[in-house]
XYZ file of C-alpha atoms in Angstrom:
705
model
C -21.276 -15.885 6.934
C -20.530 -15.987 10.644
C -23.316 -15.083 13.077
C -20.792 -13.850 15.649
C -20.926 -10.158 16.613
C -18.463 -7.913 14.809
C -15.063 -7.876 16.486
C -15.568 -11.236 18.273
C -13.152 -13.880 17.019
C -14.656 -17.351 16.414
C -13.552 -20.153 18.743
C -11.228 -22.573 16.994
C -10.084 -26.076 17.771
C -6.523 -26.371 19.079
C -4.565 -29.100 17.310
C -2.190 -29.299 20.267
C -5.024 -30.107 22.650
C -6.650 -32.349 20.060
C -3.499 -34.453 19.680
C -3.147 -34.783 23.457
C -6.779 -35.643 24.116
C -6.883 -37.971 21.119
C -4.047 -40.029 22.541
C -5.530 -40.066 26.039
C -9.023 -40.803 24.698
C -7.797 -43.677 22.535
C -5.948 -45.277 25.451
C -8.945 -44.850 27.753
C -11.363 -46.234 25.134
C -9.156 -49.276 24.577
C -8.914 -49.902 28.305
C -12.680 -49.651 28.758
C -13.212 -51.924 25.745
C -10.913 -54.583 27.158
C -12.660 -54.472 30.537
C -16.125 -54.654 28.975
C -15.249 -57.523 26.618
C -13.541 -59.465 29.390
C -16.526 -59.029 31.679
C -18.978 -60.119 28.980
C -16.856 -63.135 28.038
C -16.539 -64.317 31.632
C -20.289 -63.937 32.052
C -20.854 -65.925 28.855
C -18.688 -68.756 30.160
C -20.609 -68.862 33.394
C -23.942 -68.897 31.541
C -22.712 -71.636 29.217
C -21.454 -73.719 32.132
C -24.849 -73.829 33.745
C -26.889 -73.561 30.583
C -26.869 -77.183 29.403
C -30.041 -78.160 31.172
C -31.652 -74.827 30.391
C -30.793 -75.424 26.737
C -32.461 -78.881 26.831
C -35.577 -77.335 28.313
C -35.562 -74.764 25.527
C -35.296 -77.500 22.933
C -38.308 -79.201 24.464
C -40.150 -75.985 23.762
C -39.196 -76.426 20.124
C -40.701 -79.908 20.241
C -43.965 -78.401 21.414
C -43.728 -76.010 18.446
C -43.485 -79.090 16.227
C -46.786 -80.230 17.775
C -48.380 -76.967 16.808
C -47.126 -77.525 13.270
C -48.819 -80.928 13.308
C -52.032 -79.213 14.407
C -51.759 -76.813 11.495
C -51.474 -79.809 9.163
C -54.662 -81.220 10.677
C -56.463 -77.884 10.217
C -55.310 -77.868 6.617
C -56.897 -81.242 6.022
C -60.172 -79.935 7.515
C -59.929 -76.832 5.341
C -59.674 -79.027 2.247
C -62.733 -81.043 3.116
C -64.951 -78.200 4.407
C -67.603 -76.876 1.953
C -69.207 -74.222 4.102
C -67.599 -70.866 3.266
C -68.020 -69.579 6.769
C -66.290 -72.561 8.260
C -63.395 -72.825 5.800
C -62.771 -69.091 6.184
C -62.712 -69.577 9.959
C -60.297 -72.509 9.600
C -58.059 -70.433 7.293
C -57.937 -67.604 9.798
C -57.038 -70.091 12.551
C -54.217 -71.489 10.383
C -52.894 -67.963 9.784
C -52.975 -67.174 13.480
C -51.278 -70.481 14.299
C -48.587 -69.825 11.665
C -47.798 -66.554 13.396
C -47.870 -68.027 16.885
C -44.610 -67.503 18.872
C -44.268 -71.227 19.411
C -43.516 -71.685 15.698
C -40.752 -69.075 15.750
C -38.395 -71.741 17.099
C -38.575 -73.407 13.704
C -37.567 -70.217 11.739
C -34.840 -70.889 9.228
C -35.770 -74.558 8.749
C -36.889 -74.355 5.126
C -40.479 -75.413 4.449
C -41.241 -75.686 8.139
C -40.425 -72.065 8.864
C -43.025 -69.613 10.096
C -42.965 -67.613 6.883
C -43.606 -70.686 4.768
C -46.470 -71.793 7.012
C -48.076 -68.400 6.932
C -47.654 -68.184 3.160
C -49.236 -71.616 2.789
C -52.303 -70.548 4.800
C -52.633 -67.388 2.755
C -52.303 -69.285 -0.535
C -54.952 -71.832 0.402
C -57.348 -69.071 1.443
C -56.729 -67.209 -1.814
C -57.364 -70.350 -3.911
C -60.582 -71.044 -2.027
C -61.732 -67.455 -2.578
C -61.047 -67.839 -6.303
C -63.123 -71.003 -6.336
C -65.977 -69.206 -4.581
C -65.895 -66.457 -7.163
C -65.765 -68.985 -10.006
C -68.880 -70.713 -8.660
C -70.836 -67.546 -9.451
C -69.213 -66.377 -12.664
C -67.575 -69.437 -14.273
C -68.833 -72.753 -12.812
C -67.139 -74.710 -15.566
C -63.657 -73.956 -14.245
C -64.348 -74.915 -10.659
C -63.063 -78.512 -10.874
C -59.565 -77.670 -12.212
C -59.201 -75.053 -9.517
C -60.082 -77.528 -6.789
C -57.576 -79.982 -8.207
C -54.815 -77.369 -8.171
C -55.653 -76.493 -4.580
C -55.558 -80.118 -3.577
C -52.236 -80.660 -5.330
C -50.760 -77.555 -3.681
C -51.870 -78.619 -0.223
C -50.636 -82.137 -0.728
C -47.214 -80.821 -1.667
C -47.056 -78.342 1.215
C -48.492 -80.862 3.699
C -45.815 -83.373 2.851
C -43.101 -80.744 3.173
C -44.436 -79.474 6.509
C -44.774 -82.998 7.877
C -41.240 -83.869 6.813
C -39.885 -80.665 8.343
C -41.676 -81.350 11.621
C -40.271 -84.885 11.760
C -36.713 -83.781 10.961
C -36.749 -80.946 13.493
C -38.049 -83.249 16.207
C -35.256 -85.731 15.550
C -32.573 -83.041 15.359
C -33.687 -81.423 18.574
C -33.311 -84.665 20.412
C -29.732 -85.084 19.110
C -28.652 -81.527 19.776
C -29.918 -81.264 23.320
C -27.125 -83.488 24.594
C -24.404 -81.587 22.661
C -25.559 -77.997 23.291
C -24.118 -77.514 26.733
C -20.612 -78.728 25.850
C -20.504 -76.749 22.604
C -21.624 -73.542 24.310
C -18.895 -73.895 26.906
C -16.197 -74.551 24.345
C -17.457 -71.669 22.135
C -17.496 -69.222 25.025
C -13.858 -70.029 25.811
C -12.892 -69.521 22.180
C -14.865 -66.238 22.032
C -13.104 -64.971 25.109
C -9.677 -65.791 23.715
C -10.379 -64.333 20.285
C -11.938 -61.228 21.857
C -8.960 -60.632 24.107
C -6.531 -61.134 21.213
C -8.544 -58.856 18.951
C -8.783 -56.239 21.660
C -5.032 -56.336 22.206
C -4.391 -56.079 18.470
C -6.870 -53.207 18.127
C -5.244 -51.435 21.055
C -1.783 -51.736 19.553
C -3.061 -50.706 16.134
C -4.957 -47.708 17.607
C -1.894 -46.601 19.566
C 0.263 -46.877 16.460
C -2.330 -44.930 14.478
C -2.373 -42.177 17.087
C 1.437 -41.966 17.079
C 1.580 -41.875 13.286
C -1.213 -39.279 13.075
C 0.459 -37.123 15.718
C 3.868 -37.343 14.080
C 2.907 -36.977 10.444
C -0.255 -34.861 10.626
C -0.982 -33.101 13.893
C 2.571 -32.110 14.834
C 3.393 -30.715 11.340
C 0.079 -28.853 11.291
C 0.821 -27.334 14.688
C 4.311 -26.338 13.508
C 2.872 -24.824 10.323
C 0.371 -22.902 12.453
C 3.248 -21.552 14.583
C 5.077 -20.498 11.425
C 2.028 -18.658 10.100
C 1.595 -16.887 13.441
C 5.262 -15.880 13.358
C 4.882 -14.745 9.764
C 1.982 -12.520 10.823
C 4.245 -10.984 13.482
C 6.936 -10.321 10.888
C 9.356 -13.029 12.064
C 11.661 -15.006 9.784
C 10.137 -18.503 9.607
C 12.356 -19.971 6.897
C 14.122 -22.395 9.308
C 11.116 -23.300 11.437
C 8.972 -25.053 8.829
C 8.567 -28.832 9.444
C 9.978 -31.644 7.345
C 6.991 -33.576 6.032
C 6.645 -36.903 4.243
C 3.230 -36.544 2.651
C 2.575 -34.919 -0.706
C -0.374 -32.906 0.587
C 1.447 -31.426 3.581
C 4.474 -30.897 1.359
C 2.373 -28.653 -0.850
C 1.157 -26.791 2.247
C 4.748 -26.258 3.417
C 5.783 -25.062 -0.051
C 2.829 -22.666 -0.107
C 3.852 -21.290 3.305
C 7.446 -20.905 2.078
C 6.228 -19.003 -0.987
C 3.977 -16.902 1.226
C 6.897 -16.122 3.548
C 9.118 -15.223 0.590
C 6.405 -13.022 -0.891
C 5.736 -11.335 2.439
C 9.441 -10.682 2.954
C 9.617 -9.171 -0.528
C 6.526 -7.048 0.104
C 7.820 -5.917 3.489
C 11.161 -5.058 1.951
C 9.468 -3.127 -0.847
C 7.227 -1.371 1.676
C 10.008 -0.466 4.103
C 13.092 -0.049 1.903
C 14.023 2.148 -1.016
C 14.392 0.138 -4.219
C 17.182 2.321 -5.620
C 19.570 2.573 -2.664
C 18.466 -0.259 -0.370
C 18.045 2.212 2.488
C 14.909 2.497 4.586
C 12.116 4.468 2.934
C 9.683 6.829 4.626
C 7.571 4.028 6.132
C 10.594 2.123 7.365
C 12.006 5.308 8.877
C 8.742 6.097 10.657
C 8.692 2.627 12.224
C 12.353 2.844 13.320
C 11.923 6.403 14.544
C 8.862 5.555 16.642
C 10.734 2.612 18.154
C 13.818 4.739 18.849
C 11.731 7.501 20.480
C 10.037 4.978 22.773
C 13.362 3.454 23.773
C 15.001 6.855 24.283
C 12.063 7.985 26.399
C 12.312 4.911 28.643
C 16.089 5.079 29.004
C 16.461 8.853 29.138
C 18.655 9.064 26.020
C 18.810 11.810 23.403
C 18.299 11.358 19.680
C 19.270 13.436 16.671
C 17.268 13.528 13.455
C 18.945 14.974 10.367
C 17.321 16.010 7.100
C 19.834 15.991 4.244
C 19.150 17.464 0.806
C 21.713 17.335 -2.008
C 22.346 20.830 -3.364
C 21.445 21.378 -7.018
C 20.966 17.675 -7.655
C 18.264 18.452 -10.215
C 20.885 19.890 -12.541
C 22.601 16.466 -12.645
C 19.397 14.754 -13.784
C 18.659 17.499 -16.298
C 22.192 17.615 -17.692
C 23.313 13.965 -17.630
C 20.060 11.990 -17.455
C 18.226 10.065 -14.758
C 20.480 7.019 -15.066
C 23.450 9.122 -13.992
C 21.364 10.674 -11.239
C 20.368 7.246 -9.921
C 23.963 6.037 -9.946
C 25.032 9.164 -8.100
C 22.308 8.629 -5.477
C 23.591 5.106 -4.824
C 27.104 6.463 -4.358
C 25.882 9.135 -1.967
C 23.824 6.580 -0.006
C 26.897 4.377 0.448
C 28.951 7.333 1.604
C 26.339 8.435 4.116
C 26.018 4.900 5.492
C 29.795 4.695 5.816
C 29.786 7.690 8.156
C 27.348 6.146 10.642
C 27.389 3.537 13.368
C 25.715 0.202 12.822
C 22.886 1.141 15.188
C 22.159 4.419 13.363
C 19.561 4.628 10.620
C 19.727 6.323 7.237
C 16.677 6.529 4.970
C 15.874 7.983 1.573
C 12.550 9.788 1.440
C 12.627 10.261 -2.313
C 14.509 12.283 -4.860
C 17.695 13.607 -3.259
C 16.331 13.773 0.297
C 17.894 11.595 3.000
C 17.172 11.318 6.717
C 19.691 10.200 9.354
C 18.672 8.989 12.817
C 21.373 9.000 15.488
C 20.604 7.223 18.748
C 22.028 7.454 22.273
C 23.703 10.847 21.922
C 25.591 12.240 24.877
C 26.100 15.785 23.603
C 24.763 18.035 20.862
C 28.288 18.277 19.483
C 28.157 14.554 18.602
C 25.443 15.277 16.034
C 27.437 18.221 14.672
C 30.501 15.985 14.264
C 28.503 13.386 12.332
C 26.946 16.069 10.123
C 30.368 17.510 9.307
C 31.698 14.033 8.551
C 28.788 13.380 6.174
C 29.263 16.735 4.412
C 32.952 16.019 3.891
C 32.190 12.551 2.522
C 29.633 13.920 0.064
C 31.910 16.718 -1.095
C 34.463 14.268 -2.467
C 34.375 13.887 -6.280
C 32.106 11.130 -7.538
C 32.796 9.434 -10.858
C 29.602 8.694 -12.755
C 29.707 7.272 -16.289
C 33.171 8.633 -16.851
C 32.359 12.063 -15.423
C 33.734 13.472 -12.185
C 31.006 15.288 -10.316
C 31.300 17.373 -7.169
C 28.241 17.990 -5.048
C 27.414 19.450 -1.684
C 24.523 18.990 0.720
C 22.536 20.935 3.275
C 21.624 19.313 6.596
C 19.021 20.288 9.182
C 19.330 18.824 12.672
C 16.813 18.562 15.507
C 17.168 16.808 18.858
C 14.886 14.647 20.973
C 13.452 15.631 23.400
C 14.668 19.235 23.087
C 13.007 20.008 19.744
C 10.035 17.631 19.836
C 8.605 14.602 21.594
C 7.073 12.742 18.662
C 8.110 11.610 15.201
C 5.958 14.118 13.309
C 7.318 17.112 15.188
C 10.935 15.963 14.839
C 10.535 15.388 11.081
C 8.957 18.798 10.649
C 11.618 20.641 12.651
C 14.511 18.846 10.943
C 13.026 19.776 7.566
C 12.736 23.416 8.636
C 16.351 23.449 9.809
C 17.471 21.966 6.484
C 15.776 24.739 4.521
C 17.442 27.262 6.803
C 20.795 25.636 5.998
C 20.056 26.032 2.297
C 19.025 29.639 2.780
C 22.250 30.282 4.687
C 24.339 29.407 1.636
C 24.133 25.608 1.249
C 26.951 23.095 1.896
C 26.442 23.295 5.667
C 24.233 22.274 8.558
C 21.940 24.074 10.952
C 20.377 23.055 14.261
C 16.682 23.730 14.678
C 15.708 26.825 16.637
C 12.175 27.833 17.694
C 12.526 31.036 15.678
C 12.774 28.895 12.542
C 9.321 27.463 13.199
C 7.966 30.959 13.632
C 9.527 31.915 10.307
C 7.906 28.944 8.576
C 4.560 29.799 10.121
C 4.954 33.357 8.892
C 5.893 32.114 5.431
C 2.761 29.942 5.265
C 0.704 32.922 6.403
C 2.222 35.093 3.664
C 1.609 32.347 1.092
C -2.078 32.217 2.032
C -2.317 36.013 1.803
C -0.610 35.946 -1.603
C -3.325 33.673 -2.951
C -5.931 36.094 -1.656
C -3.986 39.026 -3.099
C -4.288 37.521 -6.576
C -8.029 37.104 -6.134
C -8.463 40.625 -4.719
C -6.230 42.311 -7.365
C -3.939 43.805 -4.726
C -0.791 43.830 -6.871
C 0.472 47.056 -8.438
C 3.127 47.754 -11.049
C 5.580 50.553 -10.255
C 8.025 52.029 -12.766
C 11.630 53.155 -12.337
C 13.068 55.108 -15.274
C 16.246 54.108 -17.084
C 18.128 57.239 -18.150
C 20.526 57.999 -20.987
C 24.198 58.403 -19.951
C 23.879 62.140 -19.209
C 20.855 61.416 -16.989
C 18.556 63.916 -18.715
C 16.337 61.717 -20.863
C 14.124 58.687 -20.072
C 14.871 55.900 -22.520
C 13.117 53.022 -20.804
C 11.630 51.898 -17.506
C 11.707 48.793 -15.388
C 8.347 47.508 -14.158
C 8.570 46.545 -10.476
C 5.767 44.699 -8.710
C 4.397 45.933 -5.406
C 1.810 44.380 -3.111
C -0.653 46.914 -1.752
C -2.703 45.472 1.106
C -6.255 46.447 1.848
C -5.007 48.910 4.491
C -2.942 50.708 1.810
C 0.483 49.525 3.002
C 2.977 48.507 0.332
C 4.964 45.271 0.589
C 8.356 45.091 -1.098
C 8.844 42.234 -3.575
C 11.827 41.053 -1.524
C 9.319 40.072 1.194
C 7.033 37.908 -0.942
C 8.698 36.963 -4.255
C 10.907 34.225 -2.654
C 7.804 32.749 -1.000
C 5.905 32.915 -4.277
C 8.747 31.071 -6.012
C 8.702 28.279 -3.419
C 4.915 27.882 -3.555
C 4.680 28.041 -7.383
C 2.490 31.141 -7.137
C 5.226 32.885 -9.091
C 3.731 31.603 -12.364
C 0.407 33.331 -11.739
C 2.140 36.495 -10.492
C 4.513 36.506 -13.458
C 1.599 36.175 -15.893
C -0.103 39.114 -14.172
C 3.052 41.240 -14.546
C 3.301 40.413 -18.265
C -0.349 41.253 -18.918
C -0.198 44.481 -16.923
C 3.023 45.590 -18.612
C 1.470 45.110 -22.054
C -1.620 47.071 -20.985
C 0.590 49.994 -19.880
C 2.593 49.864 -23.104
C -0.656 50.075 -25.047
C -1.718 53.060 -22.910
C 1.627 54.835 -23.431
C 1.377 54.228 -27.149
C -2.067 55.839 -27.175
C -0.612 58.843 -25.283
C 2.196 59.215 -27.788
C 4.982 57.686 -25.689
C 5.518 54.728 -27.956
C 9.285 55.226 -27.983
C 9.687 54.185 -24.340
C 10.696 50.581 -23.674
C 9.358 48.689 -20.628
C 11.392 45.943 -18.958
C 9.832 43.282 -16.685
C 11.433 40.371 -14.843
C 10.831 36.714 -15.639
C 11.122 34.067 -12.915
C 13.099 30.898 -13.441
C 9.883 28.857 -13.657
C 8.495 31.140 -16.361
C 11.732 30.977 -18.286
C 11.599 27.159 -18.362
C 7.932 27.078 -19.389
C 7.726 25.859 -23.017
C 4.495 27.825 -23.512
C 6.083 31.185 -22.583
C 6.867 32.349 -26.175
C 3.295 31.645 -27.309
C 1.810 33.558 -24.367
C 4.048 36.567 -25.070
C 3.111 36.449 -28.751
C -0.606 36.441 -27.919
C -0.175 39.462 -25.627
C 1.740 41.416 -28.277
C -0.955 40.714 -30.871
C -3.820 41.496 -28.486
C -2.398 44.941 -27.596
C -0.915 45.657 -31.071
C 2.533 46.354 -29.609
C 5.913 46.816 -31.202
C 7.829 43.794 -29.795
C 10.990 45.866 -29.313
C 9.137 48.014 -26.758
C 8.866 44.988 -24.400
C 12.032 43.860 -22.655
C 12.204 40.634 -20.647
C 14.830 40.394 -17.923
C 16.123 37.114 -16.514
C 18.601 36.701 -13.706
C 21.933 35.104 -14.427
C 21.318 32.249 -11.972
C 17.849 31.471 -13.412
C 19.224 31.414 -16.947
C 21.883 28.871 -15.952
C 19.648 26.359 -14.141
C 18.727 24.543 -17.348
C 20.661 26.367 -20.055
C 19.477 24.142 -22.909
C 15.801 24.904 -22.206
C 16.624 28.548 -21.437
C 18.434 29.074 -24.723
C 15.534 27.555 -26.671
C 12.950 29.840 -25.035
C 15.147 32.932 -25.332
C 15.711 32.271 -29.027
C 11.955 31.843 -29.546
C 11.312 35.150 -27.752
C 14.037 36.866 -29.748
C 12.401 35.628 -32.926
C 9.286 37.564 -31.868
C 11.401 40.754 -31.732
C 11.296 41.089 -27.931
C 14.323 42.682 -26.212
C 16.203 40.456 -23.776
C 18.444 41.338 -20.856
C 20.468 39.520 -18.173
C 19.685 41.012 -14.759
C 22.079 41.104 -11.773
C 25.009 40.259 -14.033
C 28.141 39.294 -12.129
C 26.397 37.645 -9.182
C 25.683 34.254 -10.766
C 27.871 31.489 -12.098
C 27.392 31.689 -15.840
C 30.205 30.950 -18.204
C 31.086 33.062 -21.212
C 30.547 29.955 -23.368
C 26.858 30.006 -22.459
C 26.608 33.774 -22.312
C 27.553 34.131 -25.951
C 24.791 31.645 -26.872
C 22.070 33.749 -25.235
C 20.421 36.088 -27.819
C 20.738 39.122 -25.522
C 20.413 42.838 -26.067
C 21.599 44.118 -22.686
C 23.491 43.296 -19.534
C 22.395 44.858 -16.257
C 25.280 45.478 -13.885
C 24.220 44.534 -10.361
C 23.950 47.312 -7.789
C 26.410 45.441 -5.551
C 29.260 46.554 -7.834
C 27.971 50.104 -8.195
C 27.346 50.993 -4.566
C 31.030 51.272 -3.590
C 32.836 52.190 -6.803
C 33.858 55.515 -5.248
C 35.883 53.837 -2.510
C 36.656 50.276 -3.637
C 39.084 49.973 -6.567
C 38.032 46.350 -7.073
C 34.403 47.331 -7.671
C 35.553 50.052 -10.029
C 37.658 47.536 -11.940
C 34.759 45.093 -12.145
C 32.468 47.786 -13.492
C 35.031 48.764 -16.100
C 35.593 45.141 -17.138
C 31.848 44.501 -17.373
C 31.310 47.547 -19.590
C 34.145 46.404 -21.820
C 32.757 42.846 -21.943
C 29.253 44.003 -22.853
C 30.461 46.266 -25.623
C 32.764 43.583 -26.990
C 29.696 41.343 -27.229
C 27.756 44.161 -28.888
C 25.455 44.487 -25.888
C 24.241 47.571 -24.080
C 25.100 47.904 -20.401
C 22.560 49.118 -17.847
C 23.949 50.129 -14.449
C 21.544 49.658 -11.529
C 21.658 51.279 -8.108
C 23.077 54.661 -9.113
C 22.499 56.797 -6.020
C 25.128 59.551 -6.083
C 26.467 62.096 -8.521
C 29.954 60.596 -8.187
C 28.659 57.182 -9.234
C 26.830 58.775 -12.138
C 29.943 60.578 -13.284
C 32.133 57.475 -13.019
C 29.683 55.259 -14.928
C 29.146 57.933 -17.546
C 32.892 58.118 -18.065
C 33.102 54.307 -18.376
C 30.574 54.434 -21.198
C 27.491 52.844 -19.591
C 24.593 52.977 -22.011
C 21.756 53.343 -19.486
C 21.602 54.352 -15.830
C 18.993 53.476 -13.242
C 18.760 54.406 -9.576
C 17.556 56.724 -6.841
C 19.951 59.438 -8.035
C 17.534 59.932 -10.904
C 14.132 58.570 -9.865
C 12.639 56.181 -7.356
C 10.059 53.601 -8.492
C 6.698 55.337 -8.923
C 3.062 54.496 -9.702
C 1.866 54.430 -13.273
C 0.189 57.822 -13.024
C 3.317 59.550 -11.737
C 5.396 57.947 -14.468
C 2.981 59.196 -17.141
C 3.275 62.731 -15.691
C 7.065 62.382 -15.886
C 6.858 61.312 -19.535
C 4.550 64.239 -20.327
C 6.983 66.606 -18.650
C 9.855 65.143 -20.702
C 7.841 65.532 -23.904
C 7.204 69.176 -23.072
C 10.832 69.840 -22.077
C 13.294 71.066 -24.727
C 15.876 68.532 -25.848
C 18.884 68.342 -23.556
C 17.078 69.780 -20.519
C 16.714 67.829 -17.281
C 13.459 65.861 -17.108
C 13.063 66.253 -13.348
C 9.500 67.692 -12.840
């Protein structure tokens, strides 16, 4: 583990500098070597030229060493003849000292006459004599053989030492005359060989440096540059070196695989796998770069959020494979509407983002948005089917609507939702009021969560009257939100927010439970003939557990299932008709009454309508409010009544507010009437009072208290 402080990069050797200094260092070392060798060789020649006489004098020193060897032979003879232990030990020590004397070193390497042999001889003689002295005390009988062996050993060594001394003396005399000439000739040869070897070594070293630089250092430096470029995100495919060694070849192949892998990872990280467009991360990088450039150059940008309208129905109806194919078609069409410098990204699902750079006017963004909408509205053929879709686009501008990527993304998203709320298939520019609306919506969402915890919801009841308007047949349960200060909030103000935030499931469950509790209370009071209708949200209707929850509530409160009516809007029923039909049939099997609310405002087909196990249709108030003055509304009402009766369904008319409307609908044959002309929605207590008044009123009399 490195001992460097955290954040401090370790110092590393530079191969570039190493290759340069290696070449310079090798050349300098060779030059110095040549100079040194030449100087030494010239000096050797000079020494050899004047060293003949000096060499002869040195050889005379060797002759004196031969004299010392002769003296050692003489001491050996005395040692052999001496009987006094003190004296022969003294002689032996003198022989040892003489054998180690520097004067005998001149004879080293001359076989038996060498210093080591002389010293070993003195030691051996002393050891034999010591053995004899010990034998005199312990084993006198063996003394004679030991003396004979010592004598034989000395005789042999004496002869060898004498012969060596004679031969060395003769050789020294011969060599003295030849030494000077041989030294001179040898020095000349040494100088020549040294210079030639130095030149060869220099050439070989230079070649080695060139080869190392070309085949090792230069490729390593190039590989290092490639890795640095790879770290910066550059394409290094064409910058890798051509190498001739197996080891570096494997390194280059590893770098190529690393580059390929990194490109694949970067592509996967920055691009959408389905469409090939930039993904969220790629868009954020491009957007940040575009904002910086626009800020420096004073340009404007446009950021568009695009959401395909009702795309979920394609996946649900035709499968995800068809949905994916359709997304690829839409991506190609969007890209075809843009300039090469513009950016289009897919965030996921059916959400796309378009980045337009260098805008001159706001109208340029509007023109592009309209072009994209027209391209997407063209029929798309997917797996043999011709599909028509639309899209909603939200547009925000830089720097008008935000100075950073996060703010622009947020504001474009808000504008897109406003475009959807405005009727879809269009575009909207961001306005500050939109942000305020979103903030308010988030505030309401937070309060809704608290309202559930604080039990602030109330159920109000609006009676449904028989055709003559004198008798309460049923009631519709309508949720109200009563704040802590006592103020009532209309469902129109919070139900859409609850549906967007998925709080609608919890609120819908509360409505179902509360409705069943009131039905149980009415039954206990003797009003068990009154039916209570409550609305189901689209999310509830598509919940596979809904029939089981309703069944548990009916059993818990011991209710007649026909007394509970569940209303679903026409548009909610048609979002996923296959799932809707299954849940409605399961509810019908429980005996629950079913009704289509706001009939005439959705886009259901009669083919599906006849498959729904319904009991009633509720004519929307939009067709009732103007039947006195608009013949078209009157015709629609008449046709709807006829349709319902032909399907053996009852028709409930909502929004009856005048006597004229009542009379007209009564004449058409509406089965039930509901509206302010009869009763406004009221709390549970007031509705119970109304039921008690009806029970106490003679048949046929008006139930108004």
